[in-house]
CSV table of C-alpha atoms in Angstrom, one decimal:
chain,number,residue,atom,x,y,z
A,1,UNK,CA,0.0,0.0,0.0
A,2,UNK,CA,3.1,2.6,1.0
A,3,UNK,CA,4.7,1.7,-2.1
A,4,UNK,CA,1.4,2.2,-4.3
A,5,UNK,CA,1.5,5.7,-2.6
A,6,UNK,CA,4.7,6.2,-3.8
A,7,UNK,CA,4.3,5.4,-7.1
A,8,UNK,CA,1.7,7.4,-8.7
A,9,UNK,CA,4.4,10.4,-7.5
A,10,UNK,CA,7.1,8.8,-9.7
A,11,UNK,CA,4.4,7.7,-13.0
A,12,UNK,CA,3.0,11.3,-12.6
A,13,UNK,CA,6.9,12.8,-12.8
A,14,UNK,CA,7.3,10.1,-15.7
A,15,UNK,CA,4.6,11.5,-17.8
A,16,UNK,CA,5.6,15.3,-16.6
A,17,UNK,CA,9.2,14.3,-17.9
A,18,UNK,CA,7.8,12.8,-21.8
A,19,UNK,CA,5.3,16.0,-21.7
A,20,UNK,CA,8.4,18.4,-21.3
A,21,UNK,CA,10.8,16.3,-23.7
A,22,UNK,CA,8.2,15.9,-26.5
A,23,UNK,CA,6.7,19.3,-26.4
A,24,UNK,CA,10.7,20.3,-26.7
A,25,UNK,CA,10.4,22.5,-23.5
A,26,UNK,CA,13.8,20.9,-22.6
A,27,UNK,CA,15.7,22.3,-25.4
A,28,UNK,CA,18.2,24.8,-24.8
A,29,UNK,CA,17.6,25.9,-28.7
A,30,UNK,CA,13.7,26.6,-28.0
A,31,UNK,CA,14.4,28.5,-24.8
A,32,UNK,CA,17.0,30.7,-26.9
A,33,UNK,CA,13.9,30.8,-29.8
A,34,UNK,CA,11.8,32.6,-26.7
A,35,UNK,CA,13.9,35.4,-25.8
A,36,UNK,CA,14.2,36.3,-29.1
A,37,UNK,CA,10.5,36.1,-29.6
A,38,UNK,CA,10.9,34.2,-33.0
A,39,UNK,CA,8.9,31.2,-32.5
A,40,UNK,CA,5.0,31.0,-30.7
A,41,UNK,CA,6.1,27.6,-29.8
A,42,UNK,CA,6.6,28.2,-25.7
A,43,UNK,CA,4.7,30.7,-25.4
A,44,UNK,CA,2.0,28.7,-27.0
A,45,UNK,CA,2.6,25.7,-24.3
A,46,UNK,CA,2.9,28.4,-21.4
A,47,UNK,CA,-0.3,30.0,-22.2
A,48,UNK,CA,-2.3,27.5,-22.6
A,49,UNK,CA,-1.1,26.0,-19.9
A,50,UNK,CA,-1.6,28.8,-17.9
A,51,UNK,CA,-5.8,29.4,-19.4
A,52,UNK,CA,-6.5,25.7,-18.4
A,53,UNK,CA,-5.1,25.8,-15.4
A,54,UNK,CA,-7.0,29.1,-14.3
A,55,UNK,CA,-10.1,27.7,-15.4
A,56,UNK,CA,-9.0,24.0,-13.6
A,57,UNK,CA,-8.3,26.0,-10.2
A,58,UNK,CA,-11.6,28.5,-10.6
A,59,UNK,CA,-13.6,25.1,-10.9
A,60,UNK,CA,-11.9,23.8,-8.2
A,61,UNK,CA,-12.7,26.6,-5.4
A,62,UNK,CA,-16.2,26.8,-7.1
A,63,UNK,CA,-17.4,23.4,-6.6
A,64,UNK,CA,-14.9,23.3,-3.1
A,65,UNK,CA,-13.3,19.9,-4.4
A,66,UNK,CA,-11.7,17.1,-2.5
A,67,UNK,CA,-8.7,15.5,-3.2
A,68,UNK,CA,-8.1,12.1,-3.0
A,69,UNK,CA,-7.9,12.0,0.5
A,70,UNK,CA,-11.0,13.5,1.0
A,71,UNK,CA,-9.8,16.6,2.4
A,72,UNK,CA,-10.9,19.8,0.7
A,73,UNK,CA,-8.2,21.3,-1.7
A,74,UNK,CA,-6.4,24.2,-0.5
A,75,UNK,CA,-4.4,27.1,-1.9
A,76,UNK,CA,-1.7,29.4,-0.3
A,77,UNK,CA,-1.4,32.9,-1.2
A,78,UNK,CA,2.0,34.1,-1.8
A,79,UNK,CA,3.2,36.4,0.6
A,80,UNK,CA,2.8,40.0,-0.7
A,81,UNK,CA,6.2,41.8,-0.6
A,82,UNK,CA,8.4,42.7,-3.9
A,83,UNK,CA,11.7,42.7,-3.9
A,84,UNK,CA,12.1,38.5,-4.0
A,85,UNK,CA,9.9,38.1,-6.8
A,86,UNK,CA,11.3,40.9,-8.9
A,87,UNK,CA,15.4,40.4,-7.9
A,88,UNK,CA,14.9,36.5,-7.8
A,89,UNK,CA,12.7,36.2,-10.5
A,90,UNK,CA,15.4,38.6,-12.8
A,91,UNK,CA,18.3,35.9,-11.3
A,92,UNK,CA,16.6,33.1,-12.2
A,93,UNK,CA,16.2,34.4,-15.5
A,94,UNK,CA,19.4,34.9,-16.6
A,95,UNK,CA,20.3,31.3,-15.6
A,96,UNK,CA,17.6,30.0,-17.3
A,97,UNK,CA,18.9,31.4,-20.8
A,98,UNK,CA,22.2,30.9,-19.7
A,99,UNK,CA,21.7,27.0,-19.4
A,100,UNK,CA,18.5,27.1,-21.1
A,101,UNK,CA,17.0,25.3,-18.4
A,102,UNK,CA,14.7,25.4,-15.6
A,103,UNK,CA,14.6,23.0,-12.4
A,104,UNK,CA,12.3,20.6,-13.9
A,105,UNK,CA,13.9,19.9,-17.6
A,106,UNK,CA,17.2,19.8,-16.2
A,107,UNK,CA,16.7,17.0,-14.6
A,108,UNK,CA,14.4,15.5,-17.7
A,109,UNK,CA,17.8,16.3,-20.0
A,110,UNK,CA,19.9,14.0,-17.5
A,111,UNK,CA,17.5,10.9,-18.3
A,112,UNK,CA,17.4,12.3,-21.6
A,113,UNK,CA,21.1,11.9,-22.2
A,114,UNK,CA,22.2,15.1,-21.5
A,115,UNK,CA,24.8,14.5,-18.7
A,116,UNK,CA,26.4,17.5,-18.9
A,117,UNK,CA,23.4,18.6,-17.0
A,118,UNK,CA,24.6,17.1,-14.0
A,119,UNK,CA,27.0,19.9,-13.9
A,120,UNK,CA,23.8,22.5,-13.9
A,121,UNK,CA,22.1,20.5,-11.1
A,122,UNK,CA,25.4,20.5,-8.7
A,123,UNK,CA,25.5,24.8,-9.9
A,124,UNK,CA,21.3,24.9,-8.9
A,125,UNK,CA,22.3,23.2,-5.1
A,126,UNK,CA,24.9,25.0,-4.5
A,127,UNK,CA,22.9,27.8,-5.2
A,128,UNK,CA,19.9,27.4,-3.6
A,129,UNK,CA,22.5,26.4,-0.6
A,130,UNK,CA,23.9,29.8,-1.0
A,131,UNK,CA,20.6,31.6,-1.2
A,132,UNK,CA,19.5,29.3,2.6
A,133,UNK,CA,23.5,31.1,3.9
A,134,UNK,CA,22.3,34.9,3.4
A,135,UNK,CA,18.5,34.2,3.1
A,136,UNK,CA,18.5,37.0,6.3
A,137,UNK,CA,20.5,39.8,4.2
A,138,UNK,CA,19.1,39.8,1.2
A,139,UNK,CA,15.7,42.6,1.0
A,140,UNK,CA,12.4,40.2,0.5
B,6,UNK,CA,-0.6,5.4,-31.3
B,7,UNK,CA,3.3,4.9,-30.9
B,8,UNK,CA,4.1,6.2,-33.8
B,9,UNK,CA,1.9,9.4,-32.8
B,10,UNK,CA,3.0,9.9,-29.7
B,11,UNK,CA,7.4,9.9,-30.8
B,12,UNK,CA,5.8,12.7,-33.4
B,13,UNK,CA,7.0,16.2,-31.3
B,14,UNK,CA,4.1,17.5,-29.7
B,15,UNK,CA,1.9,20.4,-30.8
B,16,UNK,CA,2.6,23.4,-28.4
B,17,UNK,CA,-1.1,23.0,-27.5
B,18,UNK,CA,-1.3,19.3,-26.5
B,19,UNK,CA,1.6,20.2,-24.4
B,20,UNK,CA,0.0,23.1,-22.8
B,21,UNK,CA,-2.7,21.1,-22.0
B,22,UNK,CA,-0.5,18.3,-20.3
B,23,UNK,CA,1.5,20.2,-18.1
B,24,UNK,CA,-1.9,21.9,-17.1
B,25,UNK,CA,-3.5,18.2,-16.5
B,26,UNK,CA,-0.3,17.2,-14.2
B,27,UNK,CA,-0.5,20.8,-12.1
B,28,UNK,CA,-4.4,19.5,-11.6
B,29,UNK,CA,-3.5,15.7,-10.8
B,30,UNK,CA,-1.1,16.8,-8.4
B,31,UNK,CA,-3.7,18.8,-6.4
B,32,UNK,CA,-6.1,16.0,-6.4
B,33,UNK,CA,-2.8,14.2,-4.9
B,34,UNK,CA,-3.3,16.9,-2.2
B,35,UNK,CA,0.0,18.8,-3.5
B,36,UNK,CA,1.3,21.6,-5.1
B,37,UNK,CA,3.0,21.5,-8.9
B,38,UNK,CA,6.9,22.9,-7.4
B,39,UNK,CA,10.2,21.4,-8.9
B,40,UNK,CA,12.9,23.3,-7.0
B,41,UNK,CA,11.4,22.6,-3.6
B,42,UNK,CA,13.7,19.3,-4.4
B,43,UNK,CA,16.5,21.2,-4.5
B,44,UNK,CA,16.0,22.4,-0.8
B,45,UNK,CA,15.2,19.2,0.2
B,46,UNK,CA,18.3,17.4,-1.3
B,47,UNK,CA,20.8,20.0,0.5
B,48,UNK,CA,18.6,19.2,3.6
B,49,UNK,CA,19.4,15.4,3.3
B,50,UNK,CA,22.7,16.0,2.7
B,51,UNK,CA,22.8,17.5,5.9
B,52,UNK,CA,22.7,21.8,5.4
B,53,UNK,CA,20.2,21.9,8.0
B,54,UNK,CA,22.8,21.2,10.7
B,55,UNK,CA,24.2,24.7,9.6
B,56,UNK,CA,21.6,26.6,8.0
B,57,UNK,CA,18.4,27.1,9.6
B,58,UNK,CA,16.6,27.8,6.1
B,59,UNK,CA,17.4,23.5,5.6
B,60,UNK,CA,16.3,22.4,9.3
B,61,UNK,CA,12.8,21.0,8.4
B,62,UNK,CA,10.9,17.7,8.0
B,63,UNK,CA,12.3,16.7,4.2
B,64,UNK,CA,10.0,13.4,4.7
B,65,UNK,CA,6.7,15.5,4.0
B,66,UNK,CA,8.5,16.2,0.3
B,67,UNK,CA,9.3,12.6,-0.5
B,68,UNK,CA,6.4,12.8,-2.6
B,69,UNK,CA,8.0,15.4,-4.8
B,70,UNK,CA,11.3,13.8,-4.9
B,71,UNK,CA,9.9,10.7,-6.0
B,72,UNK,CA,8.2,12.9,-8.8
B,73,UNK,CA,11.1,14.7,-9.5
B,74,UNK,CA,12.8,10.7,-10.0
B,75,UNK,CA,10.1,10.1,-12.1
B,76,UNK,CA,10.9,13.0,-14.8
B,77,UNK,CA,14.0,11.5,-14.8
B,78,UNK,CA,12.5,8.1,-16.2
B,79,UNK,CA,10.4,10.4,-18.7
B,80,UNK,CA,13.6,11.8,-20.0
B,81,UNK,CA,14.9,7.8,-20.4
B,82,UNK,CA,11.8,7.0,-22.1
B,83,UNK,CA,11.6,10.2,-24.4
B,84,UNK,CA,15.1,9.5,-25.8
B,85,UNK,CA,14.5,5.2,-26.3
B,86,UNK,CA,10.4,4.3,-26.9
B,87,UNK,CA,9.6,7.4,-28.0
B,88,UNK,CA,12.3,8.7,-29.9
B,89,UNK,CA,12.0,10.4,-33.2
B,90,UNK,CA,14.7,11.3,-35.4
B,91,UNK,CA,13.7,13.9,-36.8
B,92,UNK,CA,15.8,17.7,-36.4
B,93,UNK,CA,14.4,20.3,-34.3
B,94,UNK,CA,12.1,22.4,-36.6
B,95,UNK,CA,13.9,25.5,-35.1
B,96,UNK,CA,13.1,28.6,-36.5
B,97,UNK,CA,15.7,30.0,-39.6
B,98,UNK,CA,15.9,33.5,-37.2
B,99,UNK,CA,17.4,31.6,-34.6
B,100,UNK,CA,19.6,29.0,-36.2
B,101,UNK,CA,20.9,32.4,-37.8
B,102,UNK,CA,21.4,34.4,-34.6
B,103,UNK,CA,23.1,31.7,-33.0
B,104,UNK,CA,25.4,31.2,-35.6
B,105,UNK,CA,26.6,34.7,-35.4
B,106,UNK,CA,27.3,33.5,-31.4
B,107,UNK,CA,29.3,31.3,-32.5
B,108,UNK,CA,26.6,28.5,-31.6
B,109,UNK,CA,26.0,25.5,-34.7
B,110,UNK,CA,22.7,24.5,-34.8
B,111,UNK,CA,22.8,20.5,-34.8
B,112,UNK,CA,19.4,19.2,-35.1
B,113,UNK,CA,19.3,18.2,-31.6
B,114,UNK,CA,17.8,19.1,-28.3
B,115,UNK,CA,20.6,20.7,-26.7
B,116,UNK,CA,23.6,21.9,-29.1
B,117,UNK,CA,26.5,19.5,-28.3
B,118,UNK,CA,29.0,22.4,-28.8
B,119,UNK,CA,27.5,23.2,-24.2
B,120,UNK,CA,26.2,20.2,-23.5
B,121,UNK,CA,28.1,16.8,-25.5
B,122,UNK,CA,30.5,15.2,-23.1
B,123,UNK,CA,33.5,17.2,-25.1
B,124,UNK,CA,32.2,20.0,-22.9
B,125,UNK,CA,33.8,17.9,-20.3
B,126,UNK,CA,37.6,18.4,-21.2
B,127,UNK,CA,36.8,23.1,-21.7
B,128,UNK,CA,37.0,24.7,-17.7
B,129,UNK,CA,34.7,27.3,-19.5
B,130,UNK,CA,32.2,25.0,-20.5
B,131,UNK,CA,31.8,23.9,-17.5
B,132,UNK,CA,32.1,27.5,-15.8
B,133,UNK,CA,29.0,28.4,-17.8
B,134,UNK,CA,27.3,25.4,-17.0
B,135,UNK,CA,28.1,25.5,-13.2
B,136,UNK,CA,27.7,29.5,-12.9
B,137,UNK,CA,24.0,29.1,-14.9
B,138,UNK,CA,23.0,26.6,-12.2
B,139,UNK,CA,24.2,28.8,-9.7
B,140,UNK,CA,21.7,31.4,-10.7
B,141,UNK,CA,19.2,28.9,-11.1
B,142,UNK,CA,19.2,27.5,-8.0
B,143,UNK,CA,19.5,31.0,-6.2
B,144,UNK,CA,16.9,32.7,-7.9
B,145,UNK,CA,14.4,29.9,-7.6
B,146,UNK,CA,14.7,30.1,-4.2
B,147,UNK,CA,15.2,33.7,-3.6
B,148,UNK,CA,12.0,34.4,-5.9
B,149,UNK,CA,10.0,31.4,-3.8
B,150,UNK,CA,9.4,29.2,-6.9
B,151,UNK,CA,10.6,28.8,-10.3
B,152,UNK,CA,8.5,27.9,-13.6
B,153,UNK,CA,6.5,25.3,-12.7
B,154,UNK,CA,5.5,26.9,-9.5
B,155,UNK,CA,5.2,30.8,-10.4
B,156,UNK,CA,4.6,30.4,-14.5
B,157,UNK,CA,2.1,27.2,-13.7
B,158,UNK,CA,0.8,26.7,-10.4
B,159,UNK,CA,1.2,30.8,-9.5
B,160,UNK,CA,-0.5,32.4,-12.4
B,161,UNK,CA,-3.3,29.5,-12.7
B,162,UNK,CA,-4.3,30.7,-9.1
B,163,UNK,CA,-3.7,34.5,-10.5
B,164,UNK,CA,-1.2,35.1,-7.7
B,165,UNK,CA,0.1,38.7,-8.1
B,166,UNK,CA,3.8,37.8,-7.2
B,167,UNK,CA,3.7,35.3,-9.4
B,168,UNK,CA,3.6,37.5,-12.3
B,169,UNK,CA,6.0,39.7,-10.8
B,170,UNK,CA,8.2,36.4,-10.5
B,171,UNK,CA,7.6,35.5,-14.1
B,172,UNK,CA,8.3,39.2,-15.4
B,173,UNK,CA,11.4,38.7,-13.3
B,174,UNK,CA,12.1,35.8,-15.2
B,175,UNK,CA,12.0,37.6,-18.6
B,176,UNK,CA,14.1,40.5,-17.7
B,177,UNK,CA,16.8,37.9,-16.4
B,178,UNK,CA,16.2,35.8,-19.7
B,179,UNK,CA,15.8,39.1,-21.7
B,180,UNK,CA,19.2,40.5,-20.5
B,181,UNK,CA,21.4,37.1,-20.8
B,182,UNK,CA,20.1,36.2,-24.3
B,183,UNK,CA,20.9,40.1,-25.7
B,184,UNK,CA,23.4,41.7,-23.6
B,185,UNK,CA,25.4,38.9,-21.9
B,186,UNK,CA,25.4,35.8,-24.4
B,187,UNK,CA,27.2,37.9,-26.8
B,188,UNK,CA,29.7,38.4,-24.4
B,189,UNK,CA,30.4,35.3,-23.3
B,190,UNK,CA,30.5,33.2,-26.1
């Protein structure tokens, strides 16, 4: 029964890992194609992905559904200050076209093949290590 | 259906997936996050016993690390079952501005020229690819999410700071593609 648990975690990442190798999300090419807005092709997944999912979540709070648990589904606000989302968010960025990877695909280019990516993962913990040693000076 | 499913996928269908998993997840009880893993793996390597920011219960994130193990199995079975070898249908403007970088367009997912093994043997190769992480990893956390949680999970529940995060993301992304790539490769 534990293990069943655990499983549908790891199918779910499966098919989240396929979804973001077919639809070429992982490609360090198509992430380039995006900030030079030549191609609709991310923005297309991204928005769309984004409508549904509004929809999906208004549906949600609207009919106040259960999970599969049974316990009504929640949502946490983010907390309402700036400076993290604007300075973080900009950081993030310019690893992201830098590497051309996010969290998720780099991991999905290391099953992929990609092992280089390793080296991206061990620069992503040391970073978020970094970010956990002067959380406490940085503005948020 | 095989044979359909190795085809690359309209930006659409994809869309639609990623929106389907955010949505299974919930019905799971959680929340669509991938660099929550990467605070839980420097907590299990043991940063909390310095760092306050890693001293919590990683158990009750199991469930995304398992996920997170899983996406590494889709990769596997992207690149065997459901390969297709086809080129990247790339647009010409592209292949052509990253030529002018210096960067060959090979057909692939990743050019080879950052990410083949060769990239191995250059200590700037693997300065780019360390230092990219870096800011990867730092901003996700310093901006409380990253993509799949901001982009996704953030802007489907039409959190404010979420779109600040994302706009973040595209200044960042803006600024390395058109003022920094050209001065590093």
């Amino acid at each position: 029964m534990k293990e069943m648990k655990g499983l549908k975690y790891i199918l779910t990442g499966l098919v989240f890992g396929v979804i973001m190798a077919k639809s070429e999300a992982i490609s360090w090419y198509r992430i380039q194609e995006m900030f030079r807005f030549q191609s609709f092709h991310m923005y297309g997944i991204i928005g769309t992905a984004v409508i549904l999912g509004v929809i999906a979540v208004a549906l949600i709070k609207k009919f106040r559904m259960k999970d599969t648990q049974g316990n009504p589904i929640t949502f946490q606000d983010k907390d309402k200050s700036w400076p993290r989302y604007i300075i973080g968010g900009s950081i993030f960025g310019l690893g992201w076209a830098l590497t051309g990877a996010c969290p998720g695909p780099m991991f999905v280019n290391i099953g992929y093949g990609y092992l280089a990516m390793i080296i991206v993962v061990i620069g992503a913990l040391s970073g978020t290590y970094l970010y956990g040693l002067i959380k406490d000076k940085l503005p948020h | 259906m095989l044979e359909l499913l190795r085809q690359p996928w309209p930006w659409y269908i994809s869309g639609a997936a990623i929106a389907f998993i955010m949505v299974l997840l919930l019905f799971f009880g959680k929340s669509f996050g991938v660099s929550a893993n990467l605070r839980t793996i420097c907590t299990i390597a043991g940063a909390g016993k310095k760092v306050k920011f890693f001293d919590f219960n990683w158990r009750t994130q199991k469930w995304n690390l398992l996920f997170l193990f899983g996406s590494v199995l889709g990769g596997v079975v992207a690149s065997t079952l459901l390969q297709n070898d086809e080129p990247l249908k790339l647009s010409a403007a592209t292949i052509e501005d990253l030529k002018g970088l210096g960067i060959a367009f090979d057909g692939g997912l990743n050019p080879s020229q950052l990410f083949g093994t060769e990239v191995l043997t250059s200590s700037k190769g693997i300065l780019v690819l360390l230092i990219g992480g870096v800011l990867v990893g730092f901003g996700a956390r310093y901006a409380g999410g990253c993509t799949s949680g901001h982009a996704i999970s953030g802007l489907s529940n039409m959190q404010l700071p979420s779109l600040v995060a994302v706009i973040g993301f595209f200044i960042g992304g803006l600024v390395m593609t058109h003022l920094l790539l050209p001065l590093i490769f």
